[in-house]
Amino acid sequence: MCTSVWKNLAVFILVLLPLRGAGQDGTGLRSPQLVQQVEQLAKDKSYVDVVYDFLTNYADTLKALRGKELVRRMEHDGVEVVQGGFDRLHLVDEHTTIAFLSSKGMYGVNIRSRDFPILEVKFPSSCQLLTGKSLRVLEREFLDSLRRFRYVKSVSERFDKGALTALKQKSFYVLKGDAYHLENIRSDTYWEERAGSGTFVPVFSADHLTESIGNLLLCEDTPGDIKLHLVVRQYGFKKHELTMLMRDWVAYCRDQGCTLYWGVESMESESLKASVFVVNDVLCYDHVMSVEVPYAVFSDKGAIVQGDVNVFIPTHNIATLFQEYEE
């Protein structure tokens, strides 16, 4: 039998072996040796905790499977063992190190004891895979938590002026953010300094129309109790409608670990139409919202922002759409 066949057979057998120690407290992935390293790595890489929790839970799930059932499950989930195997996790010792990798659409984990490969594995950076929840469950939890969420203001925003770029108008500044795929879809926010106090508040005035609407869409501390009527598009062409404060929506998105970007679609005679991208870089999903903001929000307390959002769109789908647009 040729060497390549022996190698493939060996890998196959490793996957089928019982998963000894993978789910026991204090052993395997839960060993203090790895937990301490994960805590340190998570300080610099935001995805580490999520990936580690997923792999730990996934190892427990695989422990109950055998033979072809185990292989089918991993193939279905797109989980690929590059070296070693889940059956080797009981070999974690004081010499074991763990490394996390992130590439386009994939996460990876490499666990070694000195030069010996215990487990090197890669898998899609899919929100459903990482959370272990279906799209229907994610949507239901999203709606339930969004209804309950209320923003509580803590301390007034204070900035180091070194982080701000002064505008031509006196005491007005921009906090530069990033672009999202296109240069005109950005996370910039605009601030004004309260005289001599060192305290900054978001610009919100009809005299600074687009900057103020951008702040409304991105800043939970924008002045005014402005309401958002939101249509949430769900799986199977269902939809749910709710009305909430604009600041609660923005704060909720941030609370979920998301970054918000926006871009102008058109400026009409009575309103501005825009797109908002709510991006979770760790779980790799976007909420994409179309909004119409009436200019009356600056003068009429009854004015309502209209929003229509599709939730939990895989980030790579958004990237593909932008690529096709640019081409």
CSV table of C-alpha atoms in Angstrom, one decimal:
chain,number,residue,atom,x,y,z
A,1,MET,CA,0.0,0.0,0.0
A,2,CYS,CA,1.4,3.4,-1.0
A,3,THR,CA,2.5,6.0,1.6
A,4,SER,CA,-0.3,8.4,0.8
A,5,VAL,CA,-3.0,5.8,1.3
A,6,TRP,CA,-1.5,4.9,4.7
A,7,LYS,CA,-1.5,8.6,5.7
A,8,ASN,CA,-5.1,9.1,4.7
A,9,LEU,CA,-6.1,5.9,6.6
A,10,ALA,CA,-4.3,7.1,9.7
A,11,VAL,CA,-6.1,10.4,9.7
A,12,PHE,CA,-9.4,8.7,9.2
A,13,ILE,CA,-8.8,6.3,12.1
A,14,LEU,CA,-7.7,9.3,14.4
A,15,VAL,CA,-11.0,11.0,13.7
A,16,LEU,CA,-13.0,7.8,14.6
A,17,LEU,CA,-11.2,7.1,17.9
A,18,PRO,CA,-13.2,7.9,21.1
A,19,LEU,CA,-12.8,11.5,22.2
A,20,ARG,CA,-11.1,10.8,25.6
A,21,GLY,CA,-11.0,13.8,28.0
A,22,ALA,CA,-12.4,16.3,25.5
A,23,GLY,CA,-15.2,17.4,27.7
A,24,GLN,CA,-14.0,16.8,31.2
A,25,ASP,CA,-13.6,19.8,33.5
A,26,GLY,CA,-10.0,20.8,34.0
A,27,THR,CA,-8.7,18.6,31.2
A,28,GLY,CA,-8.3,18.9,27.4
A,29,LEU,CA,-9.5,22.2,26.1
A,30,ARG,CA,-10.6,23.2,29.6
A,31,SER,CA,-7.1,22.6,31.2
A,32,PRO,CA,-5.8,25.6,33.2
A,33,GLN,CA,-2.7,25.6,30.9
A,34,LEU,CA,-4.9,26.5,27.9
A,35,VAL,CA,-7.4,28.7,29.7
A,36,GLN,CA,-4.6,31.0,30.9
A,37,GLN,CA,-3.2,31.3,27.4
A,38,VAL,CA,-6.7,32.0,25.9
A,39,GLU,CA,-7.3,34.8,28.5
A,40,GLN,CA,-4.0,36.5,27.4
A,41,LEU,CA,-4.6,36.1,23.7
A,42,ALA,CA,-8.2,37.4,24.0
A,43,LYS,CA,-6.8,40.8,25.1
A,44,ASP,CA,-5.4,41.4,21.6
A,45,LYS,CA,-7.7,39.4,19.4
A,46,SER,CA,-11.5,39.9,19.9
A,47,TYR,CA,-12.5,36.6,18.3
A,48,VAL,CA,-10.4,34.4,20.5
A,49,ASP,CA,-13.0,33.9,23.3
A,50,VAL,CA,-15.8,33.1,20.8
A,51,VAL,CA,-13.6,30.6,18.8
A,52,TYR,CA,-12.4,28.9,22.0
A,53,ASP,CA,-15.9,28.5,23.4
A,54,PHE,CA,-17.1,27.1,20.1
A,55,LEU,CA,-14.3,24.6,19.9
A,56,THR,CA,-14.8,23.5,23.5
A,57,ASN,CA,-18.5,23.0,23.0
A,58,TYR,CA,-17.9,21.3,19.6
A,59,ALA,CA,-15.5,18.8,21.2
A,60,ASP,CA,-18.2,17.9,23.7
A,61,THR,CA,-20.7,17.4,20.9
A,62,LEU,CA,-18.4,15.2,18.9
A,63,LYS,CA,-17.7,13.1,22.0
A,64,ALA,CA,-21.2,11.6,21.7
A,65,LEU,CA,-20.8,10.6,18.1
A,66,ARG,CA,-19.1,7.6,16.5
A,67,GLY,CA,-18.0,6.4,13.1
A,68,LYS,CA,-19.7,7.7,10.0
A,69,GLU,CA,-22.0,9.9,12.1
A,70,LEU,CA,-19.1,11.8,13.4
A,71,VAL,CA,-17.5,12.2,10.0
A,72,ARG,CA,-20.8,13.3,8.4
A,73,ARG,CA,-21.3,15.9,11.2
A,74,MET,CA,-17.8,17.4,10.6
A,75,GLU,CA,-18.3,17.4,6.9
A,76,HIS,CA,-21.7,19.1,7.2
A,77,ASP,CA,-20.2,21.8,9.5
A,78,GLY,CA,-17.1,22.3,7.3
A,79,VAL,CA,-14.9,21.5,10.2
A,80,GLU,CA,-11.5,20.1,8.9
A,81,VAL,CA,-8.8,18.5,11.0
A,82,VAL,CA,-5.5,19.4,9.5
A,83,GLN,CA,-3.3,17.6,11.9
A,84,GLY,CA,-3.8,15.5,15.1
A,85,GLY,CA,-7.4,14.9,16.2
A,86,PHE,CA,-10.0,15.6,18.8
A,87,ASP,CA,-9.0,12.3,20.4
A,88,ARG,CA,-5.6,13.7,21.3
A,89,LEU,CA,-7.0,16.5,23.6
A,90,HIS,CA,-6.2,14.3,26.7
A,91,LEU,CA,-2.5,14.8,25.8
A,92,VAL,CA,-2.7,18.5,26.8
A,93,ASP,CA,0.1,19.1,29.4
A,94,GLU,CA,2.2,21.9,30.9
A,95,HIS,CA,4.2,22.1,27.6
A,96,THR,CA,1.1,22.7,25.4
A,97,THR,CA,0.5,25.9,23.5
A,98,ILE,CA,-2.5,27.1,21.6
A,99,ALA,CA,-2.7,29.6,18.7
A,100,PHE,CA,-5.6,31.1,16.9
A,101,LEU,CA,-5.8,32.2,13.3
A,102,SER,CA,-8.3,34.2,11.3
A,103,SER,CA,-8.4,34.4,7.5
A,104,LYS,CA,-11.0,35.2,4.9
A,105,GLY,CA,-14.1,33.4,6.0
A,106,MET,CA,-12.3,30.9,8.3
A,107,TYR,CA,-11.0,30.5,11.8
A,108,GLY,CA,-8.3,28.1,12.9
A,109,VAL,CA,-6.9,26.7,16.1
A,110,ASN,CA,-3.5,25.0,16.5
A,111,ILE,CA,-2.7,23.1,19.7
A,112,ARG,CA,0.7,21.6,20.1
A,113,SER,CA,2.8,20.1,22.9
A,114,ARG,CA,6.4,21.1,22.0
A,115,ASP,CA,6.6,19.9,18.3
A,116,PHE,CA,3.8,17.3,18.6
A,117,PRO,CA,0.5,18.2,16.9
A,118,ILE,CA,-2.4,17.6,19.3
A,119,LEU,CA,-5.1,19.3,17.2
A,120,GLU,CA,-4.9,21.7,14.2
A,121,VAL,CA,-8.4,22.4,13.0
A,122,LYS,CA,-10.1,25.0,10.8
A,123,PHE,CA,-13.8,25.9,10.2
A,124,PRO,CA,-16.0,28.6,8.7
A,125,SER,CA,-16.5,31.8,10.6
A,126,SER,CA,-20.2,31.3,10.4
A,127,CYS,CA,-22.5,32.9,13.0
A,128,GLN,CA,-24.8,29.8,13.0
A,129,LEU,CA,-21.9,27.4,13.4
A,130,LEU,CA,-20.1,29.5,16.1
A,131,THR,CA,-23.2,30.0,18.2
A,132,GLY,CA,-24.8,26.6,17.5
A,133,LYS,CA,-28.1,28.3,16.6
A,134,SER,CA,-30.3,28.2,13.5
A,135,LEU,CA,-31.2,31.4,11.7
A,136,ARG,CA,-34.8,31.1,13.1
A,137,VAL,CA,-33.4,31.0,16.7
A,138,LEU,CA,-31.0,33.9,16.1
A,139,GLU,CA,-33.9,36.0,14.7
A,140,ARG,CA,-36.2,35.2,17.6
A,141,GLU,CA,-33.5,36.0,20.2
A,142,PHE,CA,-32.7,39.2,18.3
A,143,LEU,CA,-36.3,40.4,18.4
A,144,ASP,CA,-36.8,39.4,22.0
A,145,SER,CA,-33.6,41.1,23.3
A,146,LEU,CA,-34.2,44.2,21.1
A,147,ARG,CA,-37.7,44.7,22.6
A,148,ARG,CA,-36.3,44.5,26.1
A,149,PHE,CA,-33.2,46.7,25.6
A,150,ARG,CA,-33.0,50.2,27.0
A,151,TYR,CA,-30.0,52.4,26.7
A,152,VAL,CA,-28.8,53.9,30.0
A,153,LYS,CA,-26.5,56.9,29.6
A,154,SER,CA,-23.4,56.7,31.7
A,155,VAL,CA,-20.8,59.4,31.5
A,156,SER,CA,-20.7,62.3,29.0
A,157,GLU,CA,-18.4,61.6,26.1
A,158,ARG,CA,-14.9,62.9,26.7
A,159,PHE,CA,-12.3,62.7,23.9
A,160,ASP,CA,-8.6,63.3,23.7
A,161,LYS,CA,-8.4,66.2,21.2
A,162,GLY,CA,-5.6,64.3,19.6
A,163,ALA,CA,-8.1,61.8,18.3
A,164,LEU,CA,-10.3,64.5,16.7
A,165,THR,CA,-9.8,66.5,13.6
A,166,ALA,CA,-10.9,70.1,13.8
A,167,LEU,CA,-13.4,71.4,11.2
A,168,LYS,CA,-13.5,74.9,9.8
A,169,GLN,CA,-16.4,75.9,12.2
A,170,LYS,CA,-15.2,76.8,15.6
A,171,SER,CA,-15.5,74.1,18.3
A,172,PHE,CA,-16.6,71.4,15.7
A,173,TYR,CA,-14.7,68.2,15.2
A,174,VAL,CA,-14.8,64.9,13.3
A,175,LEU,CA,-13.9,61.6,14.9
A,176,LYS,CA,-12.6,59.7,11.9
A,177,GLY,CA,-13.8,56.1,11.6
A,178,ASP,CA,-13.3,53.6,8.8
A,179,ALA,CA,-14.8,52.9,5.4
A,180,TYR,CA,-16.8,49.8,4.7
A,181,HIS,CA,-16.1,48.4,1.2
A,182,LEU,CA,-16.8,51.8,-0.4
A,183,GLU,CA,-15.2,55.1,0.7
A,184,ASN,CA,-18.6,56.8,1.1
A,185,ILE,CA,-19.9,54.2,3.5
A,186,ARG,CA,-18.2,55.3,6.8
A,187,SER,CA,-18.3,55.3,10.5
A,188,ASP,CA,-17.2,58.9,11.0
A,189,THR,CA,-19.0,60.9,13.7
A,190,TYR,CA,-19.2,64.7,14.3
A,191,TRP,CA,-18.8,66.4,17.7
A,192,GLU,CA,-18.9,69.9,19.2
A,193,GLU,CA,-17.2,71.0,22.4
A,194,ARG,CA,-19.2,72.5,25.2
A,195,ALA,CA,-17.5,75.8,25.9
A,196,GLY,CA,-14.4,75.3,27.9
A,197,SER,CA,-15.6,72.1,29.5
A,198,GLY,CA,-13.6,69.5,27.6
A,199,THR,CA,-17.0,67.7,27.1
A,200,PHE,CA,-18.1,66.7,23.6
A,201,VAL,CA,-21.6,66.1,22.3
A,202,PRO,CA,-22.8,64.8,18.9
A,203,VAL,CA,-23.6,67.5,16.4
A,204,PHE,CA,-27.4,67.6,15.8
A,205,SER,CA,-28.7,70.6,13.9
A,206,ALA,CA,-30.4,71.3,10.6
A,207,ASP,CA,-27.5,73.6,9.8
A,208,HIS,CA,-25.3,70.5,9.6
A,209,LEU,CA,-27.7,68.2,7.9
A,210,THR,CA,-25.8,65.1,6.7
A,211,GLU,CA,-23.4,65.2,9.6
A,212,SER,CA,-26.3,65.3,12.1
A,213,ILE,CA,-28.2,62.5,10.4
A,214,GLY,CA,-25.1,60.4,10.4
A,215,ASN,CA,-24.7,61.0,14.1
A,216,LEU,CA,-28.4,60.0,14.6
A,217,LEU,CA,-27.7,56.7,12.8
A,218,LEU,CA,-24.4,56.0,14.6
A,219,CYS,CA,-24.4,57.7,18.0
A,220,GLU,CA,-26.6,56.6,20.9
A,221,ASP,CA,-26.0,60.0,22.6
A,222,THR,CA,-27.5,62.1,19.8
A,223,PRO,CA,-29.9,64.7,21.4
A,224,GLY,CA,-33.7,64.2,21.2
A,225,ASP,CA,-36.0,61.3,21.8
A,226,ILE,CA,-36.4,60.4,18.2
A,227,LYS,CA,-38.3,57.2,17.3
A,228,LEU,CA,-37.5,54.5,14.8
A,229,HIS,CA,-40.2,52.5,13.2
A,230,LEU,CA,-38.4,49.3,12.3
A,231,VAL,CA,-39.5,46.5,9.9
A,232,VAL,CA,-37.4,43.4,10.6
A,233,ARG,CA,-37.3,41.0,7.6
A,234,GLN,CA,-37.2,37.4,8.7
A,235,TYR,CA,-36.5,33.9,7.2
A,236,GLY,CA,-39.3,32.7,5.0
A,237,PHE,CA,-40.5,36.1,4.0
A,238,LYS,CA,-41.9,36.9,7.4
A,239,LYS,CA,-41.6,40.3,8.9
A,240,HIS,CA,-42.0,41.9,12.3
A,241,GLU,CA,-42.6,45.6,13.1
A,242,LEU,CA,-41.7,47.5,16.2
A,243,THR,CA,-41.2,51.1,17.3
A,244,MET,CA,-38.4,52.1,19.6
A,245,LEU,CA,-36.1,55.0,20.4
A,246,MET,CA,-33.3,55.5,17.8
A,247,ARG,CA,-30.7,55.6,20.6
A,248,ASP,CA,-31.9,52.2,21.9
A,249,TRP,CA,-31.4,50.7,18.4
A,250,VAL,CA,-27.9,52.1,18.1
A,251,ALA,CA,-26.9,51.2,21.6
A,252,TYR,CA,-28.3,47.7,21.2
A,253,CYS,CA,-26.2,47.1,18.1
A,254,ARG,CA,-23.0,48.3,19.9
A,255,ASP,CA,-23.9,46.2,22.9
A,256,GLN,CA,-23.9,43.2,20.6
A,257,GLY,CA,-20.3,44.0,19.6
A,258,CYS,CA,-21.2,45.5,16.2
A,259,THR,CA,-19.7,48.5,14.4
A,260,LEU,CA,-22.2,50.8,12.5
A,261,TYR,CA,-21.5,52.4,9.1
A,262,TRP,CA,-23.7,54.5,6.9
A,263,GLY,CA,-23.9,56.0,3.5
A,264,VAL,CA,-26.3,58.4,1.7
A,265,GLU,CA,-28.5,56.9,-1.0
A,266,SER,CA,-30.4,60.0,-1.9
A,267,MET,CA,-31.5,63.4,-0.6
A,268,GLU,CA,-35.1,64.1,-1.3
A,269,SER,CA,-37.1,67.3,-0.7
A,270,GLU,CA,-38.4,66.2,2.7
A,271,SER,CA,-36.1,63.4,3.8
A,272,LEU,CA,-32.8,61.7,3.4
A,273,LYS,CA,-32.5,58.0,2.4
A,274,ALA,CA,-29.5,56.0,3.6
A,275,SER,CA,-28.2,52.5,4.1
A,276,VAL,CA,-26.8,51.4,7.5
A,277,PHE,CA,-24.5,48.4,7.8
A,278,VAL,CA,-24.3,46.9,11.3
A,279,VAL,CA,-21.2,44.7,11.2
A,280,ASN,CA,-20.1,42.0,13.6
A,281,ASP,CA,-16.5,41.2,12.8
A,282,VAL,CA,-16.3,38.3,15.2
A,283,LEU,CA,-19.4,36.4,14.4
A,284,CYS,CA,-19.1,37.5,10.7
A,285,TYR,CA,-22.7,38.8,10.1
A,286,ASP,CA,-24.2,42.1,8.9
A,287,HIS,CA,-27.6,43.6,9.6
A,288,VAL,CA,-28.4,45.8,6.6
A,289,MET,CA,-30.9,48.5,7.1
A,290,SER,CA,-32.5,51.0,4.7
A,291,VAL,CA,-33.7,54.1,6.4
A,292,GLU,CA,-35.6,57.3,5.6
A,293,VAL,CA,-34.9,60.2,7.9
A,294,PRO,CA,-37.4,63.1,7.6
A,295,TYR,CA,-35.8,66.5,8.0
A,296,ALA,CA,-38.5,67.2,10.5
A,297,VAL,CA,-36.6,65.3,13.2
A,298,PHE,CA,-34.8,68.6,13.9
A,299,SER,CA,-38.0,70.5,14.7
A,300,ASP,CA,-40.9,68.1,15.2
A,301,LYS,CA,-40.8,65.7,18.2
A,302,GLY,CA,-43.4,63.5,16.5
A,303,ALA,CA,-41.2,62.9,13.4
A,304,ILE,CA,-40.3,59.2,13.0
A,305,VAL,CA,-37.4,57.5,11.2
A,306,GLN,CA,-38.5,54.6,9.0
A,307,GLY,CA,-36.2,51.6,8.9
A,308,ASP,CA,-36.3,48.3,7.1
A,309,VAL,CA,-33.6,45.7,8.1
A,310,ASN,CA,-32.4,42.3,7.0
A,311,VAL,CA,-30.6,40.5,9.8
A,312,PHE,CA,-27.7,38.0,10.1
A,313,ILE,CA,-26.5,38.2,6.5
A,314,PRO,CA,-23.2,36.4,6.3
A,315,THR,CA,-20.4,39.0,5.9
A,316,HIS,CA,-18.9,37.2,3.0
A,317,ASN,CA,-22.2,37.6,1.1
A,318,ILE,CA,-22.0,41.3,1.6
A,319,ALA,CA,-18.4,41.4,0.4
A,320,THR,CA,-19.3,39.4,-2.7
A,321,LEU,CA,-22.1,41.9,-3.5
A,322,PHE,CA,-19.7,44.9,-3.2
A,323,GLN,CA,-17.1,43.1,-5.3
A,324,GLU,CA,-19.7,42.5,-8.0
A,325,TYR,CA,-20.8,46.2,-7.8
A,326,GLU,CA,-17.2,47.4,-8.2
A,327,GLU,CA,-16.5,45.1,-11.1
